[in-house]
């Protein structure tokens, strides 16, 4: 079976969950080969990639792969596309992943699909476009299919792969060196999962009422092991940091479960969450548009409903 390249997302030597999802997806369509860009691969990371079916692990461990912004990763993948003729290249549909995909498509003269939420036989992708307003089925018709897949589109499943390591060395072009990274500032890693990767997201909107009241949303999120999100009304009011905003001008999330509390369901909010597998809405207005989208809805005051839900979840743990 032909090789499918998966660009590994990693932080501090740890493989991120979205990579395990992409390897699982790649296994259903061919032979997964992981591509590790930058220094710092550990034995643990190699074992993890092999555990999730990576047959090959291509390692480009030179510092300069991560010394410049994004472009070297596209050059690395372009080199591997020319050298290994893979059946497809999968990257995570994160901000960086999508930029890598676009640059790689230009370099290889290939078609690219971003924001895929499913991928089937022949690399036919289900794609969420126009801010989530339209779903289309698409297929790359030229070159090597390059597909950016949203986190949480597939459940990761372990299946042993050979994990054979192969070192890759490339000479970066001048254009890959166009923008240099000067400093990396580490974000404090909170106890909660990262918003765009979380399997469960609990979001609060204007209905939450104040910054202090967001503790109600955080309480439920912590009981469920979820990330916290917020509508723009809540972030603009300064109740929750902007980095947690979900929607057209915020983050796009595709969790297994999305709980929207005190959020009306404006089109710009839906754009960031409507590909969630199951949507639960808690709103005191039975006419709120979010109920058109919700799989389950509770009409009620979130300040009563959410604490009860938190207690119930905590009791069952
Ligand atoms: P509201 O629309 O005011 O809704 C609050 C809801 O809470 C109501 O339905 C109400 O019934 C309910 N409620 C009130 N009190 C309670 C209670 N005690 N218990 C239960 N329910 C209660 N918005 C985003 O979210 N993300 C974006 O990325 C984004 N980008 C935008 C980009 C542009 C260019 C524009 C123009 C707008 C954007 N918006 C975005 C704003 C968007 O249009 C909405 O204004 C916003 O999503 C509304 O947030 P909300 O649902 O929290 O507030």
mmCIF file of C-alpha atoms and ligand atoms in Angstrom:
data_model
loop_
_atom_site.group_PDB
_atom_site.id
_atom_site.type_symbol
_atom_site.label_atom_id
_atom_site.label_comp_id
_atom_site.label_asym_id
_atom_site.label_seq_id
_atom_site.Cartn_x
_atom_site.Cartn_y
_atom_site.Cartn_z
ATOM 1 C CA UNK A 1 0.000 0.000 0.000
ATOM 2 C CA UNK A 2 1.229 3.473 -0.732
ATOM 3 C CA UNK A 3 2.741 5.682 1.856
ATOM 4 C CA UNK A 4 0.760 8.575 3.331
ATOM 5 C CA UNK A 5 2.852 11.305 4.940
ATOM 6 C CA UNK A 6 1.576 12.738 8.223
ATOM 7 C CA UNK A 7 3.240 15.913 9.522
ATOM 8 C CA UNK A 8 3.725 15.418 13.268
ATOM 9 C CA UNK A 9 2.540 18.194 15.606
ATOM 10 C CA UNK A 10 4.725 18.124 18.704
ATOM 11 C CA UNK A 11 5.380 20.243 21.780
ATOM 12 C CA UNK A 12 8.307 19.691 24.152
ATOM 13 C CA UNK A 13 9.040 16.321 22.526
ATOM 14 C CA UNK A 14 5.465 15.128 22.980
ATOM 15 C CA UNK A 15 3.280 14.098 20.085
ATOM 16 C CA UNK A 16 -0.037 15.938 20.026
ATOM 17 C CA UNK A 17 -3.293 14.019 19.885
ATOM 18 C CA UNK A 18 -4.236 15.346 16.451
ATOM 19 C CA UNK A 19 -1.232 13.500 14.976
ATOM 20 C CA UNK A 20 -2.499 10.207 16.400
ATOM 21 C CA UNK A 21 -5.846 10.976 14.762
ATOM 22 C CA UNK A 22 -4.165 11.645 11.402
ATOM 23 C CA UNK A 23 -2.128 8.423 11.649
ATOM 24 C CA UNK A 24 -5.356 6.512 12.356
ATOM 25 C CA UNK A 25 -6.985 8.110 9.312
ATOM 26 C CA UNK A 26 -3.906 7.422 7.168
ATOM 27 C CA UNK A 27 -3.968 3.758 8.214
ATOM 28 C CA UNK A 28 -7.502 3.384 6.842
ATOM 29 C CA UNK A 29 -6.247 4.586 3.428
ATOM 30 C CA UNK A 30 -2.655 3.361 3.114
ATOM 31 C CA UNK A 31 0.598 3.048 5.025
ATOM 32 C CA UNK A 32 1.197 5.899 7.469
ATOM 33 C CA UNK A 33 4.619 7.565 7.578
ATOM 34 C CA UNK A 34 5.216 10.228 10.220
ATOM 35 C CA UNK A 35 7.308 13.321 9.404
ATOM 36 C CA UNK A 36 9.038 14.889 12.416
ATOM 37 C CA UNK A 37 10.252 18.418 11.719
ATOM 38 C CA UNK A 38 12.870 19.932 14.004
ATOM 39 C CA UNK A 39 15.084 18.738 16.837
ATOM 40 C CA UNK A 40 13.975 17.033 20.035
ATOM 41 C CA UNK A 41 12.471 13.715 18.990
ATOM 42 C CA UNK A 42 12.555 11.343 21.957
ATOM 43 C CA UNK A 43 12.389 7.571 22.218
ATOM 44 C CA UNK A 44 8.983 8.057 23.830
ATOM 45 C CA UNK A 45 7.749 10.073 20.847
ATOM 46 C CA UNK A 46 9.051 7.458 18.397
ATOM 47 C CA UNK A 47 7.334 4.701 20.384
ATOM 48 C CA UNK A 48 4.087 6.687 20.412
ATOM 49 C CA UNK A 49 4.181 7.198 16.627
ATOM 50 C CA UNK A 50 4.871 3.493 16.062
ATOM 51 C CA UNK A 51 2.110 2.553 18.532
ATOM 52 C CA UNK A 52 -0.288 4.513 16.320
ATOM 53 C CA UNK A 53 0.814 2.699 13.177
ATOM 54 C CA UNK A 54 3.622 4.831 11.750
ATOM 55 C CA UNK A 55 5.482 2.454 9.475
ATOM 56 C CA UNK A 56 8.264 4.962 8.815
ATOM 57 C CA UNK A 57 9.340 7.968 10.853
ATOM 58 C CA UNK A 58 11.152 10.571 8.749
ATOM 59 C CA UNK A 59 13.175 12.796 11.055
ATOM 60 C CA UNK A 60 14.519 16.159 9.903
ATOM 61 C CA UNK A 61 16.168 17.120 13.148
ATOM 62 C CA UNK A 62 18.143 20.209 12.055
ATOM 63 C CA UNK A 63 17.615 23.294 14.221
ATOM 64 C CA UNK A 64 16.984 25.491 11.225
ATOM 65 C CA UNK A 65 13.784 23.611 10.368
ATOM 66 C CA UNK A 66 12.179 25.434 13.294
ATOM 67 C CA UNK A 67 14.410 28.535 13.275
ATOM 68 C CA UNK A 68 12.312 30.049 10.490
ATOM 69 C CA UNK A 69 8.568 30.562 10.376
ATOM 70 C CA UNK A 70 6.559 27.708 8.780
ATOM 71 C CA UNK A 71 8.205 27.703 5.305
ATOM 72 C CA UNK A 72 10.936 25.096 6.124
ATOM 73 C CA UNK A 73 8.252 22.552 7.008
ATOM 74 C CA UNK A 74 6.687 23.018 3.568
ATOM 75 C CA UNK A 75 10.142 22.621 1.959
ATOM 76 C CA UNK A 76 10.756 19.454 3.963
ATOM 77 C CA UNK A 77 7.436 17.960 2.873
ATOM 78 C CA UNK A 78 8.035 19.049 -0.749
ATOM 79 C CA UNK A 79 11.391 17.240 -0.631
ATOM 80 C CA UNK A 80 9.697 14.086 0.681
ATOM 81 C CA UNK A 81 6.919 14.319 -1.918
ATOM 82 C CA UNK A 82 9.566 14.428 -4.684
ATOM 83 C CA UNK A 83 11.695 11.698 -3.080
ATOM 84 C CA UNK A 84 9.062 9.226 -1.835
ATOM 85 C CA UNK A 85 6.070 9.877 -4.128
ATOM 86 C CA UNK A 86 3.529 9.414 -1.339
ATOM 87 C CA UNK A 87 -0.145 8.818 -2.094
ATOM 88 C CA UNK A 88 -1.120 11.873 -0.007
ATOM 89 C CA UNK A 89 0.078 14.283 2.667
ATOM 90 C CA UNK A 90 -2.018 14.898 5.785
ATOM 91 C CA UNK A 91 -1.510 17.842 8.128
ATOM 92 C CA UNK A 92 -3.616 19.119 11.012
ATOM 93 C CA UNK A 93 -5.989 21.928 10.059
ATOM 94 C CA UNK A 94 -4.462 24.257 12.610
ATOM 95 C CA UNK A 95 -3.364 27.796 11.720
ATOM 96 C CA UNK A 96 0.175 26.576 11.058
ATOM 97 C CA UNK A 97 -0.918 23.319 9.419
ATOM 98 C CA UNK A 98 -3.080 25.143 6.912
ATOM 99 C CA UNK A 99 -0.252 27.487 5.999
ATOM 100 C CA UNK A 100 2.098 24.542 5.516
ATOM 101 C CA UNK A 101 -0.548 22.865 3.324
ATOM 102 C CA UNK A 102 -0.959 25.958 1.141
ATOM 103 C CA UNK A 103 2.778 26.465 0.691
ATOM 104 C CA UNK A 104 3.292 22.769 -0.065
ATOM 105 C CA UNK A 105 0.529 22.842 -2.689
ATOM 106 C CA UNK A 106 2.279 25.733 -4.485
ATOM 107 C CA UNK A 107 5.665 24.003 -4.310
ATOM 108 C CA UNK A 108 4.390 20.688 -5.638
ATOM 109 C CA UNK A 109 1.763 22.006 -8.050
ATOM 110 C CA UNK A 110 -0.810 19.925 -6.212
ATOM 111 C CA UNK A 111 -4.367 20.489 -5.109
ATOM 112 C CA UNK A 112 -5.103 21.162 -1.467
ATOM 113 C CA UNK A 113 -8.160 20.640 0.719
ATOM 114 C CA UNK A 114 -8.383 22.413 4.063
ATOM 115 C CA UNK A 115 -10.779 21.979 6.982
ATOM 116 C CA UNK A 116 -11.575 18.370 6.093
ATOM 117 C CA UNK A 117 -13.804 16.784 8.714
ATOM 118 C CA UNK A 118 -13.735 13.337 7.110
ATOM 119 C CA UNK A 119 -11.635 11.463 4.573
ATOM 120 C CA UNK A 120 -12.558 8.324 2.646
ATOM 121 C CA UNK A 121 -11.488 5.981 -0.124
ATOM 122 C CA UNK A 122 -9.645 7.762 -2.968
ATOM 123 C CA UNK A 123 -8.920 10.680 -0.623
ATOM 124 C CA UNK A 124 -12.416 12.053 -1.026
ATOM 125 C CA UNK A 125 -12.778 14.628 1.736
ATOM 126 C CA UNK A 126 -15.801 15.988 3.538
ATOM 127 C CA UNK A 127 -14.980 19.626 3.907
ATOM 128 C CA UNK A 128 -16.544 22.343 5.990
ATOM 129 C CA UNK A 129 -16.360 25.664 4.099
ATOM 130 C CA UNK A 130 -17.673 29.245 4.198
ATOM 131 C CA UNK A 131 -17.241 29.461 7.946
ATOM 132 C CA UNK A 132 -18.966 26.120 8.423
ATOM 133 C CA UNK A 133 -22.070 27.245 6.500
ATOM 134 C CA UNK A 134 -21.649 24.644 3.749
ATOM 135 C CA UNK A 135 -20.357 21.079 3.679
ATOM 136 C CA UNK A 136 -18.917 19.785 0.437
ATOM 137 C CA UNK A 137 -17.331 16.565 -0.708
ATOM 138 C CA UNK A 138 -14.142 17.248 -2.610
ATOM 139 C CA UNK A 139 -11.209 15.460 -4.188
ATOM 140 C CA UNK A 140 -7.840 16.699 -5.321
ATOM 141 C CA UNK A 141 -7.547 16.217 -9.089
ATOM 142 C CA UNK A 142 -3.944 17.320 -9.637
ATOM 143 C CA UNK A 143 -0.671 16.238 -8.098
ATOM 144 C CA UNK A 144 -0.351 14.724 -4.624
ATOM 145 C CA UNK A 145 -3.478 15.265 -2.498
ATOM 146 C CA UNK A 146 -2.617 17.587 0.389
ATOM 147 C CA UNK A 147 -5.291 17.512 3.025
ATOM 148 C CA UNK A 148 -5.573 19.534 6.221
ATOM 149 C CA UNK A 149 -7.836 17.636 8.617
ATOM 150 C CA UNK A 150 -9.513 19.247 11.619
ATOM 151 C CA UNK A 151 -8.593 18.006 15.081
ATOM 152 C CA UNK A 152 -11.162 15.584 16.557
ATOM 153 C CA UNK A 153 -12.392 14.419 13.150
ATOM 154 C CA UNK A 154 -11.318 10.831 13.900
ATOM 155 C CA UNK A 155 -10.947 8.889 17.141
ATOM 156 C CA UNK A 156 -7.290 7.815 17.500
ATOM 157 C CA UNK A 157 -6.854 4.033 17.597
ATOM 158 C CA UNK A 158 -3.598 2.298 18.392
ATOM 159 C CA UNK A 159 -2.259 -0.321 15.932
ATOM 160 C CA UNK A 160 1.392 -1.250 15.882
ATOM 161 C CA UNK A 161 3.536 0.027 13.021
ATOM 162 C CA UNK A 162 7.196 -0.727 12.315
ATOM 163 C CA UNK A 163 8.321 2.792 13.270
ATOM 164 C CA UNK A 164 11.473 2.546 11.143
ATOM 165 C CA UNK A 165 13.436 5.753 11.507
ATOM 166 C CA UNK A 166 14.996 7.503 8.513
ATOM 167 C CA UNK A 167 16.991 10.712 8.848
ATOM 168 C CA UNK A 168 16.226 13.422 6.294
ATOM 169 C CA UNK A 169 18.466 16.325 5.521
ATOM 170 C CA UNK A 170 17.505 19.239 3.292
ATOM 171 C CA UNK A 171 19.132 22.487 2.264
ATOM 172 C CA UNK A 172 16.728 25.327 2.851
ATOM 173 C CA UNK A 173 16.193 27.822 0.020
ATOM 174 C CA UNK A 174 16.497 31.558 0.593
ATOM 175 C CA UNK A 175 12.710 31.979 0.618
ATOM 176 C CA UNK A 176 12.372 29.473 3.465
ATOM 177 C CA UNK A 177 14.688 31.724 5.468
ATOM 178 C CA UNK A 178 12.609 34.822 4.820
ATOM 179 C CA UNK A 179 11.136 35.094 8.323
ATOM 180 C CA UNK A 180 13.173 34.105 11.333
ATOM 181 C CA UNK A 181 11.877 33.162 14.780
ATOM 182 C CA UNK A 182 13.520 35.528 17.291
ATOM 183 C CA UNK A 183 12.051 34.303 20.530
ATOM 184 C CA UNK A 184 9.692 31.647 21.792
ATOM 185 C CA UNK A 185 7.606 32.606 24.790
ATOM 186 C CA UNK A 186 6.146 29.619 26.523
ATOM 187 C CA UNK A 187 2.475 29.898 27.433
ATOM 188 C CA UNK A 188 1.640 28.694 30.913
ATOM 189 C CA UNK A 189 0.170 25.259 30.338
ATOM 190 C CA UNK A 190 -3.109 25.182 32.205
ATOM 191 C CA UNK A 191 -4.674 22.070 33.614
ATOM 192 C CA UNK A 192 -7.355 22.133 30.926
ATOM 193 C CA UNK A 193 -6.922 20.653 27.446
ATOM 194 C CA UNK A 194 -6.050 22.950 24.561
ATOM 195 C CA UNK A 195 -9.229 24.475 23.098
ATOM 196 C CA UNK A 196 -8.822 23.357 19.478
ATOM 197 C CA UNK A 197 -7.777 19.835 20.482
ATOM 198 C CA UNK A 198 -10.224 19.154 23.322
ATOM 199 C CA UNK A 199 -12.731 16.340 22.929
ATOM 200 C CA UNK A 200 -15.223 18.343 25.025
ATOM 201 C CA UNK A 201 -15.671 22.128 25.047
ATOM 202 C CA UNK A 202 -17.927 24.048 27.436
ATOM 203 C CA UNK A 203 -18.533 27.610 26.220
ATOM 204 C CA UNK A 204 -20.183 30.569 27.867
ATOM 205 C CA UNK A 205 -21.754 33.627 26.281
ATOM 206 C CA UNK A 206 -23.360 36.897 27.266
ATOM 207 C CA UNK A 207 -25.885 34.943 29.321
ATOM 208 C CA UNK A 208 -23.105 34.103 31.805
ATOM 209 C CA UNK A 209 -23.403 37.726 32.960
ATOM 210 C CA UNK A 210 -19.930 38.566 34.322
ATOM 211 C CA UNK A 211 -16.286 37.513 34.515
ATOM 212 C CA UNK A 212 -16.815 36.049 38.016
ATOM 213 C CA UNK A 213 -19.742 33.964 36.781
ATOM 214 C CA UNK A 214 -17.434 32.197 34.328
ATOM 215 C CA UNK A 215 -16.458 30.018 37.300
ATOM 216 C CA UNK A 216 -19.766 28.207 36.671
ATOM 217 C CA UNK A 217 -18.611 27.349 33.130
ATOM 218 C CA UNK A 218 -15.132 26.387 34.384
ATOM 219 C CA UNK A 219 -16.674 24.154 37.041
ATOM 220 C CA UNK A 220 -18.543 22.100 34.460
ATOM 221 C CA UNK A 221 -15.517 22.048 32.151
ATOM 222 C CA UNK A 222 -13.310 20.696 34.953
ATOM 223 C CA UNK A 223 -15.857 18.048 35.939
ATOM 224 C CA UNK A 224 -15.889 16.855 32.318
ATOM 225 C CA UNK A 225 -12.149 17.266 31.649
ATOM 226 C CA UNK A 226 -13.105 19.823 29.004
ATOM 227 C CA UNK A 227 -11.689 23.054 27.582
ATOM 228 C CA UNK A 228 -13.468 26.363 28.177
ATOM 229 C CA UNK A 229 -14.623 28.495 25.243
ATOM 230 C CA UNK A 230 -16.476 31.788 25.008
ATOM 231 C CA UNK A 231 -18.565 33.778 22.563
ATOM 232 C CA UNK A 232 -17.300 37.087 21.256
ATOM 233 C CA UNK A 233 -19.873 38.924 23.360
ATOM 234 C CA UNK A 234 -18.194 37.414 26.433
ATOM 235 C CA UNK A 235 -14.620 38.061 25.301
ATOM 236 C CA UNK A 236 -15.397 41.614 24.108
ATOM 237 C CA UNK A 237 -16.934 42.327 27.504
ATOM 238 C CA UNK A 238 -13.616 41.271 29.065
ATOM 239 C CA UNK A 239 -15.217 38.355 30.938
ATOM 240 C CA UNK A 240 -12.909 35.781 29.390
ATOM 241 C CA UNK A 241 -9.592 36.104 27.459
ATOM 242 C CA UNK A 242 -9.822 36.516 23.688
ATOM 243 C CA UNK A 243 -7.670 33.455 23.082
ATOM 244 C CA UNK A 244 -10.695 31.358 24.114
ATOM 245 C CA UNK A 245 -13.126 32.937 21.661
ATOM 246 C CA UNK A 246 -14.877 30.417 19.421
ATOM 247 C CA UNK A 247 -16.161 31.492 16.025
ATOM 248 C CA UNK A 248 -15.416 33.171 12.745
ATOM 249 C CA UNK A 249 -12.909 35.580 14.249
ATOM 250 C CA UNK A 250 -11.870 33.192 17.007
ATOM 251 C CA UNK A 251 -10.902 29.516 17.157
ATOM 252 C CA UNK A 252 -12.521 26.736 15.185
ATOM 253 C CA UNK A 253 -13.324 23.700 17.284
ATOM 254 C CA UNK A 254 -14.648 20.295 16.271
ATOM 255 C CA UNK A 255 -15.028 18.423 19.563
ATOM 256 C CA UNK A 256 -17.049 15.301 20.249
ATOM 257 C CA UNK A 257 -19.238 17.367 22.579
ATOM 258 C CA UNK A 258 -19.839 21.142 22.596
ATOM 259 C CA UNK A 259 -21.912 22.669 25.378
ATOM 260 C CA UNK A 260 -23.088 26.243 24.689
ATOM 261 C CA UNK A 261 -24.403 28.027 27.775
ATOM 262 C CA UNK A 262 -26.000 31.464 27.422
ATOM 263 C CA UNK A 263 -25.005 31.694 23.754
ATOM 264 C CA UNK A 264 -27.641 32.733 21.189
ATOM 265 C CA UNK A 265 -26.052 30.911 18.218
ATOM 266 C CA UNK A 266 -25.179 33.801 15.895
ATOM 267 C CA UNK A 267 -23.830 32.724 12.500
ATOM 268 C CA UNK A 268 -20.347 33.994 13.413
ATOM 269 C CA UNK A 269 -20.291 31.788 16.525
ATOM 270 C CA UNK A 270 -21.668 28.775 14.657
ATOM 271 C CA UNK A 271 -18.853 29.127 12.114
ATOM 272 C CA UNK A 272 -16.428 28.018 14.801
ATOM 273 C CA UNK A 273 -18.318 25.108 16.360
ATOM 274 C CA UNK A 274 -20.961 23.632 14.132
ATOM 275 C CA UNK A 275 -18.898 20.640 13.069
ATOM 276 C CA UNK A 276 -18.930 19.421 16.699
ATOM 277 C CA UNK A 277 -20.282 15.863 16.812
ATOM 278 C CA UNK A 278 -22.871 16.558 19.537
ATOM 279 C CA UNK A 279 -24.085 20.018 20.507
ATOM 280 C CA UNK A 280 -25.903 20.767 23.765
ATOM 281 C CA UNK A 281 -27.468 24.209 24.287
ATOM 282 C CA UNK A 282 -28.522 25.736 27.585
ATOM 283 C CA UNK A 283 -30.489 28.937 27.065
ATOM 284 C CA UNK A 284 -33.416 30.566 28.809
ATOM 285 C CA UNK A 285 -34.956 31.673 25.503
ATOM 286 C CA UNK A 286 -36.716 28.753 23.752
ATOM 287 C CA UNK A 287 -36.532 30.740 20.484
ATOM 288 C CA UNK A 288 -32.722 31.145 20.606
ATOM 289 C CA UNK A 289 -31.227 30.133 17.192
ATOM 290 C CA UNK A 290 -28.708 27.826 18.905
ATOM 291 C CA UNK A 291 -31.572 25.343 19.443
ATOM 292 C CA UNK A 292 -31.873 24.897 15.635
ATOM 293 C CA UNK A 293 -28.378 23.467 15.683
ATOM 294 C CA UNK A 294 -28.402 21.644 19.013
ATOM 295 C CA UNK A 295 -28.767 17.875 19.360
ATOM 296 C CA UNK A 296 -29.966 18.378 22.949
ATOM 297 C CA UNK A 297 -31.343 21.533 24.473
ATOM 298 C CA UNK A 298 -32.219 22.700 27.961
ATOM 299 C CA UNK A 299 -34.495 25.747 28.233
ATOM 300 C CA UNK A 300 -33.551 27.314 31.524
ATOM 301 C CA UNK A 301 -31.342 29.650 33.482
ATOM 302 C CA UNK A 302 -27.735 28.495 33.113
ATOM 303 C CA UNK A 303 -26.969 29.585 36.657
ATOM 304 C CA UNK A 304 -29.318 26.846 37.843
ATOM 305 C CA UNK A 305 -28.829 24.256 35.096
ATOM 306 C CA UNK A 306 -25.019 24.266 34.828
ATOM 307 C CA UNK A 307 -24.263 23.769 38.583
ATOM 308 C CA UNK A 308 -26.789 20.908 38.691
ATOM 309 C CA UNK A 309 -25.127 19.322 35.684
ATOM 310 C CA UNK A 310 -21.689 19.755 37.286
ATOM 311 C CA UNK A 311 -22.918 18.065 40.509
ATOM 312 C CA UNK A 312 -24.416 15.201 38.564
ATOM 313 C CA UNK A 313 -21.241 14.653 36.502
ATOM 314 C CA UNK A 314 -19.084 14.838 39.648
ATOM 315 C CA UNK A 315 -21.297 12.292 41.471
ATOM 316 C CA UNK A 316 -20.930 9.778 38.651
ATOM 317 C CA UNK A 317 -17.146 9.996 38.451
HETATM 318 P P1 LIG B 1 -26.101 37.142 22.690
HETATM 319 O O1 LIG B 1 -26.379 37.056 21.234
HETATM 320 O O2 LIG B 1 -26.469 38.403 23.395
HETATM 321 O O3 LIG B 1 -26.866 35.921 23.360
HETATM 322 C C1 LIG B 1 -26.918 35.682 24.727
HETATM 323 C C2 LIG B 1 -27.856 34.503 24.937
HETATM 324 O O4 LIG B 1 -27.835 34.159 26.304
HETATM 325 C C3 LIG B 1 -29.302 34.794 24.559
HETATM 326 O O5 LIG B 1 -29.752 33.797 23.665
HETATM 327 C C4 LIG B 1 -30.042 34.724 25.888
HETATM 328 O O6 LIG B 1 -31.341 34.162 25.768
HETATM 329 C C5 LIG B 1 -29.142 33.824 26.704
HETATM 330 N N1 LIG B 1 -29.197 34.034 28.143
HETATM 331 C C6 LIG B 1 -29.160 35.217 28.822
HETATM 332 N N2 LIG B 1 -29.160 35.008 30.157
HETATM 333 C C7 LIG B 1 -29.209 33.643 30.324
HETATM 334 C C8 LIG B 1 -29.226 32.804 31.456
HETATM 335 N N3 LIG B 1 -29.181 33.297 32.677
HETATM 336 N N4 LIG B 1 -29.306 31.465 31.254
HETATM 337 C C9 LIG B 1 -29.354 30.955 29.994
HETATM 338 N N5 LIG B 1 -29.336 31.708 28.877
HETATM 339 C C10 LIG B 1 -29.251 33.043 29.045
HETATM 340 N N6 LIG B 1 -19.252 35.901 17.808
HETATM 341 C C11 LIG B 1 -18.626 34.823 18.304
HETATM 342 O O7 LIG B 1 -19.102 34.187 19.253
HETATM 343 N N7 LIG B 1 -17.432 34.427 17.767
HETATM 344 C C12 LIG B 1 -16.850 35.066 16.731
HETATM 345 O O8 LIG B 1 -15.760 34.661 16.299
HETATM 346 C C13 LIG B 1 -17.502 36.203 16.174
HETATM 347 N N8 LIG B 1 -16.986 36.870 15.123
HETATM 348 C C14 LIG B 1 -17.684 37.924 14.587
HETATM 349 C C15 LIG B 1 -17.203 38.546 13.432
HETATM 350 C C16 LIG B 1 -17.904 39.591 12.881
HETATM 351 C C17 LIG B 1 -17.358 40.231 11.632
HETATM 352 C C18 LIG B 1 -19.112 40.038 13.465
HETATM 353 C C19 LIG B 1 -19.881 41.160 12.859
HETATM 354 C C20 LIG B 1 -19.581 39.419 14.604
HETATM 355 C C21 LIG B 1 -18.882 38.371 15.194
HETATM 356 N N9 LIG B 1 -19.351 37.726 16.332
HETATM 357 C C22 LIG B 1 -18.712 36.610 16.786
HETATM 358 C C23 LIG B 1 -20.478 38.265 17.112
HETATM 359 C C24 LIG B 1 -21.797 37.555 16.870
HETATM 360 O O9 LIG B 1 -22.470 38.163 15.793
HETATM 361 C C25 LIG B 1 -22.679 37.650 18.131
HETATM 362 O O10 LIG B 1 -22.857 39.002 18.456
HETATM 363 C C26 LIG B 1 -22.124 36.922 19.335
HETATM 364 O O11 LIG B 1 -21.789 35.593 18.991
HETATM 365 C C27 LIG B 1 -23.175 36.917 20.442
HETATM 366 O O12 LIG B 1 -22.661 36.303 21.579
HETATM 367 P P2 LIG B 1 -23.663 35.627 22.616
HETATM 368 O O13 LIG B 1 -24.417 34.549 21.927
HETATM 369 O O14 LIG B 1 -22.882 35.287 23.804
HETATM 370 O O15 LIG B 1 -24.597 36.855 23.017
#
